[in-house]
PDB file of C-alpha atoms in Angstrom:
ATOM      1  CA  UNK I   1     -49.132  14.633 -54.325  1.00  0.00           C
ATOM      2  CA  UNK I   2     -49.181  17.488 -51.801  1.00  0.00           C
ATOM      3  CA  UNK I   3     -45.864  19.329 -51.541  1.00  0.00           C
ATOM      4  CA  UNK I   4     -46.230  19.191 -47.764  1.00  0.00           C
ATOM      5  CA  UNK I   5     -45.731  15.429 -47.830  1.00  0.00           C
ATOM      6  CA  UNK I   6     -42.673  15.245 -50.089  1.00  0.00           C
ATOM      7  CA  UNK I   7     -39.446  13.919 -48.653  1.00  0.00           C
ATOM      8  CA  UNK I   8     -36.135  15.560 -49.379  1.00  0.00           C
ATOM      9  CA  UNK I   9     -33.592  13.610 -51.373  1.00  0.00           C
ATOM     10  CA  UNK I  10     -31.630  11.258 -49.116  1.00  0.00           C
ATOM     11  CA  UNK I  11     -28.015  12.124 -48.442  1.00  0.00           C
ATOM     12  CA  UNK I  12     -25.280   9.732 -47.404  1.00  0.00           C
ATOM     13  CA  UNK I  13     -21.655   9.924 -46.391  1.00  0.00           C
ATOM     14  CA  UNK I  14     -19.955  13.172 -47.315  1.00  0.00           C
ATOM     15  CA  UNK I  15     -23.225  14.553 -48.722  1.00  0.00           C
ATOM     16  CA  UNK I  16     -24.986  14.094 -45.385  1.00  0.00           C
ATOM     17  CA  UNK I  17     -22.064  15.634 -43.511  1.00  0.00           C
ATOM     18  CA  UNK I  18     -22.136  18.632 -45.854  1.00  0.00           C
ATOM     19  CA  UNK I  19     -25.920  19.011 -45.436  1.00  0.00           C
ATOM     20  CA  UNK I  20     -25.759  18.868 -41.648  1.00  0.00           C
ATOM     21  CA  UNK I  21     -22.735  21.157 -41.493  1.00  0.00           C
ATOM     22  CA  UNK I  22     -24.496  23.786 -43.617  1.00  0.00           C
ATOM     23  CA  UNK I  23     -27.581  23.674 -41.379  1.00  0.00           C
ATOM     24  CA  UNK I  24     -25.458  23.883 -38.231  1.00  0.00           C
ATOM     25  CA  UNK I  25     -23.720  26.943 -39.679  1.00  0.00           C
ATOM     26  CA  UNK I  26     -27.057  28.554 -40.615  1.00  0.00           C
ATOM     27  CA  UNK I  27     -28.542  27.967 -37.159  1.00  0.00           C
ATOM     28  CA  UNK I  28     -25.426  29.279 -35.405  1.00  0.00           C
ATOM     29  CA  UNK I  29     -25.250  32.310 -37.719  1.00  0.00           C
ATOM     30  CA  UNK I  30     -28.869  33.143 -36.832  1.00  0.00           C
ATOM     31  CA  UNK I  31     -28.028  32.972 -33.113  1.00  0.00           C
ATOM     32  CA  UNK I  32     -29.572  29.589 -32.312  1.00  0.00           C
ATOM     33  CA  UNK I  33     -27.898  26.913 -30.266  1.00  0.00           C
ATOM     34  CA  UNK I  34     -26.275  24.213 -32.350  1.00  0.00           C
ATOM     35  CA  UNK I  35     -23.132  22.155 -31.842  1.00  0.00           C
ATOM     36  CA  UNK I  36     -19.722  23.415 -32.834  1.00  0.00           C
ATOM     37  CA  UNK I  37     -18.095  21.398 -35.601  1.00  0.00           C
ATOM     38  CA  UNK I  38     -14.811  20.330 -34.020  1.00  0.00           C
ATOM     39  CA  UNK I  39     -13.602  18.315 -37.002  1.00  0.00           C
ATOM     40  CA  UNK I  40     -14.973  17.390 -40.401  1.00  0.00           C
ATOM     41  CA  UNK I  41     -13.446  15.112 -43.000  1.00  0.00           C
ATOM     42  CA  UNK I  42     -15.276  13.352 -45.819  1.00  0.00           C
ATOM     43  CA  UNK I  43     -18.130  11.371 -44.330  1.00  0.00           C
ATOM     44  CA  UNK I  44     -17.177  12.046 -40.710  1.00  0.00           C
ATOM     45  CA  UNK I  45     -17.672  14.954 -38.369  1.00  0.00           C
ATOM     46  CA  UNK I  46     -17.069  15.482 -34.682  1.00  0.00           C
ATOM     47  CA  UNK I  47     -19.420  17.844 -32.864  1.00  0.00           C
ATOM     48  CA  UNK I  48     -19.353  19.498 -29.481  1.00  0.00           C
ATOM     49  CA  UNK I  49     -21.738  18.154 -26.868  1.00  0.00           C
ATOM     50  CA  UNK I  50     -24.971  20.015 -26.159  1.00  0.00           C
ATOM     51  CA  UNK I  51     -25.962  17.751 -23.279  1.00  0.00           C
ATOM     52  CA  UNK I  52     -28.915  15.431 -22.801  1.00  0.00           C
ATOM     53  CA  UNK I  53     -31.589  15.405 -25.467  1.00  0.00           C
ATOM     54  CA  UNK I  54     -34.942  16.982 -24.650  1.00  0.00           C
ATOM     55  CA  UNK I  55     -36.474  13.518 -25.012  1.00  0.00           C
ATOM     56  CA  UNK I  56     -34.282  12.141 -22.213  1.00  0.00           C
ATOM     57  CA  UNK I  57     -34.911  15.202 -20.057  1.00  0.00           C
ATOM     58  CA  UNK I  58     -38.679  15.135 -20.627  1.00  0.00           C
ATOM     59  CA  UNK I  59     -38.961  11.436 -19.795  1.00  0.00           C
ATOM     60  CA  UNK I  60     -37.601  12.122 -16.307  1.00  0.00           C
ATOM     61  CA  UNK I  61     -39.825  15.110 -15.545  1.00  0.00           C
ATOM     62  CA  UNK I  62     -43.121  15.470 -13.773  1.00  0.00           C
ATOM     63  CA  UNK I  63     -46.037  16.663 -15.900  1.00  0.00           C
ATOM     64  CA  UNK I  64     -45.949  20.406 -15.186  1.00  0.00           C
ATOM     65  CA  UNK I  65     -42.174  20.984 -15.638  1.00  0.00           C
ATOM     66  CA  UNK I  66     -42.376  18.879 -18.815  1.00  0.00           C
ATOM     67  CA  UNK I  67     -45.211  21.074 -20.147  1.00  0.00           C
ATOM     68  CA  UNK I  68     -43.072  24.189 -19.513  1.00  0.00           C
ATOM     69  CA  UNK I  69     -40.108  22.596 -21.319  1.00  0.00           C
ATOM     70  CA  UNK I  70     -42.285  21.614 -24.281  1.00  0.00           C
ATOM     71  CA  UNK I  71     -43.788  25.111 -24.562  1.00  0.00           C
ATOM     72  CA  UNK I  72     -40.248  26.532 -24.503  1.00  0.00           C
ATOM     73  CA  UNK I  73     -39.266  24.095 -27.249  1.00  0.00           C
ATOM     74  CA  UNK I  74     -42.155  25.104 -29.512  1.00  0.00           C
ATOM     75  CA  UNK I  75     -41.476  28.781 -28.862  1.00  0.00           C
ATOM     76  CA  UNK I  76     -37.856  28.203 -29.906  1.00  0.00           C
ATOM     77  CA  UNK I  77     -38.824  26.432 -33.135  1.00  0.00           C
ATOM     78  CA  UNK I  78     -41.225  29.317 -33.860  1.00  0.00           C
ATOM     79  CA  UNK I  79     -38.277  31.696 -33.608  1.00  0.00           C
ATOM     80  CA  UNK I  80     -36.256  29.400 -35.878  1.00  0.00           C
ATOM     81  CA  UNK I  81     -39.064  29.591 -38.423  1.00  0.00           C
ATOM     82  CA  UNK I  82     -39.346  33.364 -38.037  1.00  0.00           C
ATOM     83  CA  UNK I  83     -35.637  33.512 -38.950  1.00  0.00           C
ATOM     84  CA  UNK I  84     -36.414  31.685 -42.209  1.00  0.00           C
ATOM     85  CA  UNK I  85     -34.911  28.366 -41.142  1.00  0.00           C
ATOM     86  CA  UNK I  86     -36.221  24.797 -41.055  1.00  0.00           C
ATOM     87  CA  UNK I  87     -34.968  21.930 -38.912  1.00  0.00           C
ATOM     88  CA  UNK I  88     -36.122  19.326 -41.391  1.00  0.00           C
ATOM     89  CA  UNK I  89     -37.009  16.422 -39.160  1.00  0.00           C
ATOM     90  CA  UNK I  90     -37.337  17.678 -35.603  1.00  0.00           C
ATOM     91  CA  UNK I  91     -37.823  15.308 -32.733  1.00  0.00           C
ATOM     92  CA  UNK I  92     -37.142  15.854 -29.061  1.00  0.00           C
ATOM     93  CA  UNK I  93     -34.124  13.545 -29.569  1.00  0.00           C
ATOM     94  CA  UNK I  94     -32.703  16.180 -31.983  1.00  0.00           C
ATOM     95  CA  UNK I  95     -32.720  19.033 -29.466  1.00  0.00           C
ATOM     96  CA  UNK I  96     -31.032  19.662 -26.148  1.00  0.00           C
ATOM     97  CA  UNK I  97     -31.190  22.088 -23.271  1.00  0.00           C
ATOM     98  CA  UNK I  98     -27.857  23.919 -23.215  1.00  0.00           C
ATOM     99  CA  UNK I  99     -27.328  26.894 -20.885  1.00  0.00           C
ATOM    100  CA  UNK I 100     -31.133  27.019 -20.406  1.00  0.00           C
ATOM    101  CA  UNK I 101     -31.644  27.486 -24.161  1.00  0.00           C
ATOM    102  CA  UNK I 102     -32.911  25.006 -26.714  1.00  0.00           C
ATOM    103  CA  UNK I 103     -30.125  23.700 -28.948  1.00  0.00           C
ATOM    104  CA  UNK I 104     -30.707  21.969 -32.285  1.00  0.00           C
ATOM    105  CA  UNK I 105     -28.809  19.166 -34.014  1.00  0.00           C
ATOM    106  CA  UNK I 106     -29.220  16.087 -36.229  1.00  0.00           C
ATOM    107  CA  UNK I 107     -30.270  17.912 -39.393  1.00  0.00           C
ATOM    108  CA  UNK I 108     -30.783  14.967 -41.723  1.00  0.00           C
ATOM    109  CA  UNK I 109     -33.405  16.370 -44.082  1.00  0.00           C
ATOM    110  CA  UNK I 110     -33.877  19.476 -46.217  1.00  0.00           C
ATOM    111  CA  UNK I 111     -37.588  19.658 -47.032  1.00  0.00           C
ATOM    112  CA  UNK I 112     -37.193  23.333 -47.926  1.00  0.00           C
ATOM    113  CA  UNK I 113     -35.507  22.164 -51.149  1.00  0.00           C
ATOM    114  CA  UNK I 114     -38.557  20.208 -52.334  1.00  0.00           C
ATOM    115  CA  UNK I 115     -41.410  22.394 -51.036  1.00  0.00           C
ATOM    116  CA  UNK I 116     -42.118  26.019 -50.212  1.00  0.00           C
ATOM    117  CA  UNK I 117     -40.475  27.276 -47.014  1.00  0.00           C
ATOM    118  CA  UNK I 118     -43.812  27.699 -45.232  1.00  0.00           C
ATOM    119  CA  UNK I 119     -44.733  24.086 -46.013  1.00  0.00           C
ATOM    120  CA  UNK I 120     -41.381  22.853 -44.693  1.00  0.00           C
ATOM    121  CA  UNK I 121     -41.912  24.841 -41.491  1.00  0.00           C
ATOM    122  CA  UNK I 122     -45.437  23.421 -41.079  1.00  0.00           C
ATOM    123  CA  UNK I 123     -43.983  19.955 -41.618  1.00  0.00           C
ATOM    124  CA  UNK I 124     -41.485  20.673 -38.817  1.00  0.00           C
ATOM    125  CA  UNK I 125     -44.334  21.357 -36.411  1.00  0.00           C
ATOM    126  CA  UNK I 126     -46.349  18.334 -37.518  1.00  0.00           C
ATOM    127  CA  UNK I 127     -43.338  16.079 -36.939  1.00  0.00           C
ATOM    128  CA  UNK I 128     -42.506  17.713 -33.606  1.00  0.00           C
ATOM    129  CA  UNK I 129     -46.074  17.250 -32.370  1.00  0.00           C
ATOM    130  CA  UNK I 130     -45.787  13.449 -32.738  1.00  0.00           C
ATOM    131  CA  UNK I 131     -43.332  12.818 -29.852  1.00  0.00           C
ATOM    132  CA  UNK I 132     -45.137  15.422 -27.746  1.00  0.00           C
ATOM    133  CA  UNK I 133     -48.381  13.509 -28.251  1.00  0.00           C
ATOM    134  CA  UNK I 134     -46.582  10.303 -27.249  1.00  0.00           C
ATOM    135  CA  UNK I 135     -45.391  11.918 -23.994  1.00  0.00           C
ATOM    136  CA  UNK I 136     -48.705  13.575 -23.126  1.00  0.00           C
ATOM    137  CA  UNK I 137     -52.007  11.813 -23.489  1.00  0.00           C
ATOM    138  CA  UNK I 138     -54.060  14.980 -22.973  1.00  0.00           C
ATOM    139  CA  UNK I 139     -54.651  17.517 -25.722  1.00  0.00           C
ATOM    140  CA  UNK I 140     -54.041  20.561 -23.519  1.00  0.00           C
ATOM    141  CA  UNK I 141     -50.244  20.289 -23.750  1.00  0.00           C
ATOM    142  CA  UNK I 142     -50.416  20.068 -27.544  1.00  0.00           C
ATOM    143  CA  UNK I 143     -52.653  23.141 -27.655  1.00  0.00           C
ATOM    144  CA  UNK I 144     -50.240  25.056 -25.420  1.00  0.00           C
ATOM    145  CA  UNK I 145     -47.260  23.993 -27.541  1.00  0.00           C
ATOM    146  CA  UNK I 146     -49.004  24.918 -30.759  1.00  0.00           C
ATOM    147  CA  UNK I 147     -49.908  28.334 -29.318  1.00  0.00           C
ATOM    148  CA  UNK I 148     -46.298  28.874 -28.221  1.00  0.00           C
ATOM    149  CA  UNK I 149     -45.151  28.160 -31.792  1.00  0.00           C
ATOM    150  CA  UNK I 150     -47.870  30.328 -33.365  1.00  0.00           C
ATOM    151  CA  UNK I 151     -46.873  33.316 -31.208  1.00  0.00           C
ATOM    152  CA  UNK I 152     -43.578  33.557 -33.106  1.00  0.00           C
ATOM    153  CA  UNK I 153     -44.128  31.647 -36.331  1.00  0.00           C
ATOM    154  CA  UNK I 154     -44.547  33.282 -39.741  1.00  0.00           C
ATOM    155  CA  UNK I 155     -48.165  33.673 -40.873  1.00  0.00           C
ATOM    156  CA  UNK I 156     -47.459  31.662 -44.035  1.00  0.00           C
ATOM    157  CA  UNK I 157     -46.251  28.700 -41.958  1.00  0.00           C
ATOM    158  CA  UNK I 158     -49.386  28.851 -39.790  1.00  0.00           C
ATOM    159  CA  UNK I 159     -51.596  28.834 -42.896  1.00  0.00           C
ATOM    160  CA  UNK I 160     -49.591  25.929 -44.284  1.00  0.00           C
ATOM    161  CA  UNK I 161     -49.991  23.961 -41.058  1.00  0.00           C
ATOM    162  CA  UNK I 162     -53.754  24.481 -41.237  1.00  0.00           C
ATOM    163  CA  UNK I 163     -53.704  23.095 -44.800  1.00  0.00           C
ATOM    164  CA  UNK I 164     -51.625  20.126 -43.649  1.00  0.00           C
ATOM    165  CA  UNK I 165     -53.986  19.382 -40.766  1.00  0.00           C
ATOM    166  CA  UNK I 166     -56.970  19.534 -43.102  1.00  0.00           C
ATOM    167  CA  UNK I 167     -55.324  16.813 -45.210  1.00  0.00           C
ATOM    168  CA  UNK I 168     -55.116  14.558 -42.175  1.00  0.00           C
ATOM    169  CA  UNK I 169     -58.600  15.162 -40.715  1.00  0.00           C
ATOM    170  CA  UNK I 170     -60.340  12.520 -42.866  1.00  0.00           C
ATOM    171  CA  UNK I 171     -57.705   9.958 -41.885  1.00  0.00           C
ATOM    172  CA  UNK I 172     -57.822  10.827 -38.202  1.00  0.00           C
TER     173      UNK I 172
END
């Protein structure tokens, strides 16, 4: 079974809170936007607000501003990957535009624990391309987004994404 397709172990309650809190701390320490943990206790945490999700913002935009926002999003995740981090299960619902920067939240998975880092980063991009494809019927936006990610992504993650896409070609 390809490592690229493995799921991380599920976490619940206090374990999920600990997982998400650690990722929030890692993203913030690396200089990326993420919520502030206002309170944490057992299986509960209270986070600061980053604003509307990118999904909600993108749904209300015309095509060209949405394409610019999506390119910015993929560029940001490329920088996240360059910093050695992984979101885990990125979706436009798990990101926000805060002070004109992309902010990240809802870190429910840790694929980097069950696969090489480059594979987990490639998986991030594969998962993030799915809602972008749902918003944009044309392939040009996906190509632009992928290029924006590749401009900052680690070479190993790019190679891993190519391997992942080759797995899917026969099914597509």
